[in-house]
Amino acid sequence: MALHPDGLARRVQNLPEWGRHVTESLRGKALRSPDTRLDEFIAELESYLPEADLGPDHLGFAVPLRLSSPDGELRLITTITSFATAVDITLSELSLEAFLPADDQTAEILRSRAEQRRTPSNQRFAPAARPKNPATTGG
C-alpha cells in the first residue's frame, strides 16, 4: 500500500527516492533469503515507481519519507527492528518498522495531532463509567 498509486504513494512527495529505498531494502532481503514470490513483489513495486534521478548526494540507506498532510509536509525517518537471534522461527522473520520525526516541524505537527486526539471535544462518546469492584467497595 505504501507504493501503490491508489494507496499512500499519492501523498509521498519524494516517491522516486523513497520508493527505491524501500525496494532496495527488499532486494537485500531477497539476497539473504531467495524467494521467487519476493522477487515478483519487488518487480511489482518497482513498476509503480517513476524514474528517479538519484544524483551524487543520494545516500540510499537514509532516505526520509516526505509525506503530504493537511497540516503540512511531514518528514519522517524510519527504523527497523528485527529479531534475528530469536529461537522461534516466526519471531526470527518478524520486523517492526517505526517512523520518527526527522525535523522539529514534523515533531510539532505530530504532537499537535496527538493533543487534538486527547481533547474531550474530539471524543465521540463520553468515557464509560467503570463498574465498581464489589471486592473493594464492600458490596
GROMACS .gro file of C-alpha atoms in nm:
model
  139
    1MET     CA    1   0.000   0.000   0.000
    2ALA     CA    2   0.287   0.240   0.064
    3LEU     CA    3   0.398   0.246  -0.300
    4HIS     CA    4   0.070   0.167  -0.477
    5PRO     CA    5  -0.073   0.457  -0.681
    6ASP     CA    6  -0.411   0.413  -0.510
    7GLY     CA    7  -0.254   0.398  -0.166
    8LEU     CA    8  -0.008   0.613   0.023
    9ALA     CA    9   0.202   0.687  -0.288
   10ARG     CA   10  -0.024   0.980  -0.379
   11ARG     CA   11   0.096   1.159  -0.065
   12VAL     CA   12   0.467   1.068  -0.086
   13GLN     CA   13   0.643   1.380  -0.215
   14ASN     CA   14   0.972   1.202  -0.281
   15LEU     CA   15   0.828   0.879  -0.421
   16PRO     CA   16   1.111   0.807  -0.669
   17GLU     CA   17   1.379   0.824  -0.398
   18TRP     CA   18   1.182   0.676  -0.109
   19GLY     CA   19   1.031   0.402  -0.324
   20ARG     CA   20   1.379   0.297  -0.439
   21HIS     CA   21   1.487   0.295  -0.074
   22VAL     CA   22   1.203   0.051   0.003
   23THR     CA   23   1.269  -0.176  -0.294
   24GLU     CA   24   1.646  -0.182  -0.232
   25SER     CA   25   1.580  -0.290   0.126
   26LEU     CA   26   1.357  -0.571  -0.002
   27ARG     CA   27   1.620  -0.662  -0.261
   28GLY     CA   28   1.870  -0.709   0.024
   29LYS     CA   29   1.626  -0.941   0.199
   30ALA     CA   30   1.580  -1.135  -0.126
   31LEU     CA   31   1.957  -1.184  -0.150
   32ARG     CA   32   1.971  -1.324   0.205
   33SER     CA   33   1.659  -1.542   0.164
   34PRO     CA   34   1.588  -1.608  -0.205
   35ASP     CA   35   1.219  -1.638  -0.284
   36THR     CA   36   1.060  -1.605  -0.629
   37ARG     CA   37   0.744  -1.454  -0.474
   38LEU     CA   38   0.952  -1.179  -0.315
   39ASP     CA   39   1.127  -1.116  -0.648
   40GLU     CA   40   0.786  -1.084  -0.816
   41PHE     CA   41   0.668  -0.849  -0.541
   42ILE     CA   42   0.975  -0.627  -0.584
   43ALA     CA   43   0.915  -0.615  -0.960
   44GLU     CA   44   0.552  -0.513  -0.898
   45LEU     CA   45   0.655  -0.238  -0.657
   46GLU     CA   46   0.917  -0.108  -0.899
   47SER     CA   47   0.652  -0.087  -1.172
   48TYR     CA   48   0.470   0.173  -0.958
   49LEU     CA   49   0.775   0.398  -0.922
   50PRO     CA   50   0.852   0.689  -1.152
   51GLU     CA   51   1.204   0.727  -1.288
   52ALA     CA   52   1.446   0.863  -1.031
   53ASP     CA   53   1.737   1.099  -1.085
   54LEU     CA   54   1.929   0.994  -0.774
   55GLY     CA   55   2.238   1.207  -0.828
   56PRO     CA   56   2.564   1.205  -0.628
   57ASP     CA   57   2.408   1.324  -0.299
   58HIS     CA   58   2.173   1.025  -0.275
   59LEU     CA   59   2.269   0.811   0.026
   60GLY     CA   60   2.023   0.527  -0.034
   61PHE     CA   61   2.024   0.395   0.322
   62ALA     CA   62   1.895   0.715   0.483
   63VAL     CA   63   1.605   0.849   0.278
   64PRO     CA   64   1.343   1.041   0.473
   65LEU     CA   65   0.978   0.986   0.386
   66ARG     CA   66   0.834   1.323   0.280
   67LEU     CA   67   0.459   1.293   0.323
   68SER     CA   68   0.189   1.547   0.236
   69SER     CA   69  -0.063   1.608   0.512
   70PRO     CA   70  -0.340   1.863   0.572
   71ASP     CA   71  -0.111   2.020   0.833
   72GLY     CA   72   0.192   2.049   0.604
   73GLU     CA   73   0.478   1.828   0.494
   74LEU     CA   74   0.583   1.553   0.731
   75ARG     CA   75   0.946   1.441   0.714
   76LEU     CA   76   0.990   1.101   0.873
   77ILE     CA   77   1.284   0.871   0.921
   78THR     CA   78   1.240   0.501   0.971
   79THR     CA   79   1.400   0.248   1.194
   80ILE     CA   80   1.355  -0.126   1.157
   81THR     CA   81   1.391  -0.370   1.442
   82SER     CA   82   1.424  -0.740   1.378
   83PHE     CA   83   1.456  -1.044   1.599
   84ALA     CA   84   1.735  -1.216   1.408
   85THR     CA   85   1.856  -1.421   1.706
   86ALA     CA   86   1.512  -1.537   1.814
   87VAL     CA   87   1.472  -1.910   1.869
   88ASP     CA   88   1.113  -1.910   1.741
   89ILE     CA   89   1.108  -1.919   1.358
   90THR     CA   90   0.808  -1.683   1.349
   91LEU     CA   91   0.988  -1.421   1.557
   92SER     CA   92   1.310  -1.459   1.361
   93GLU     CA   93   1.126  -1.343   1.047
   94LEU     CA   94   0.943  -1.056   1.215
   95SER     CA   95   1.050  -0.696   1.157
   96LEU     CA   96   0.893  -0.391   1.318
   97GLU     CA   97   0.919  -0.056   1.143
   98ALA     CA   98   0.872   0.275   1.324
   99PHE     CA   99   0.852   0.618   1.167
  100LEU     CA  100   1.004   0.903   1.368
  101PRO     CA  101   1.000   1.280   1.305
  102ALA     CA  102   1.304   1.390   1.106
  103ASP     CA  103   1.272   1.758   1.197
  104ASP     CA  104   1.117   1.995   1.452
  105GLN     CA  105   0.827   2.098   1.226
  106THR     CA  106   0.717   1.735   1.182
  107ALA     CA  107   0.753   1.669   1.554
  108GLU     CA  108   0.532   1.969   1.632
  109ILE     CA  109   0.265   1.864   1.379
  110LEU     CA  110   0.256   1.512   1.526
  111ARG     CA  111   0.244   1.646   1.886
  112SER     CA  112  -0.041   1.878   1.790
  113ARG     CA  113  -0.236   1.594   1.629
  114ALA     CA  114  -0.183   1.372   1.932
  115GLU     CA  115  -0.305   1.650   2.160
  116GLN     CA  116  -0.616   1.702   1.945
  117ARG     CA  117  -0.698   1.333   1.979
  118ARG     CA  118  -0.673   1.356   2.358
  119THR     CA  119  -0.910   1.651   2.399
  120PRO     CA  120  -1.269   1.573   2.504
  121SER     CA  121  -1.412   1.773   2.210
  122ASN     CA  122  -1.279   1.509   1.971
  123GLN     CA  123  -1.429   1.214   2.156
  124ARG     CA  124  -1.743   1.070   2.000
  125PHE     CA  125  -1.871   0.924   2.320
  126ALA     CA  126  -1.816   1.009   2.681
  127PRO     CA  127  -1.585   0.763   2.857
  128ALA     CA  128  -1.784   0.479   3.007
  129ALA     CA  129  -1.806   0.475   3.384
  130ARG     CA  130  -1.609   0.191   3.533
  131PRO     CA  131  -1.820  -0.057   3.726
  132LYS     CA  132  -1.744  -0.066   4.094
  133ASN     CA  133  -1.548  -0.365   4.213
  134PRO     CA  134  -1.752  -0.537   4.487
  135ALA     CA  135  -1.430  -0.662   4.645
  136THR     CA  136  -1.308  -0.307   4.708
  137THR     CA  137  -1.640  -0.136   4.783
  138GLY     CA  138  -1.769  -0.384   5.038
  139GLY     CA  139  -2.062  -0.482   4.817
   0.00000   0.00000   0.00000
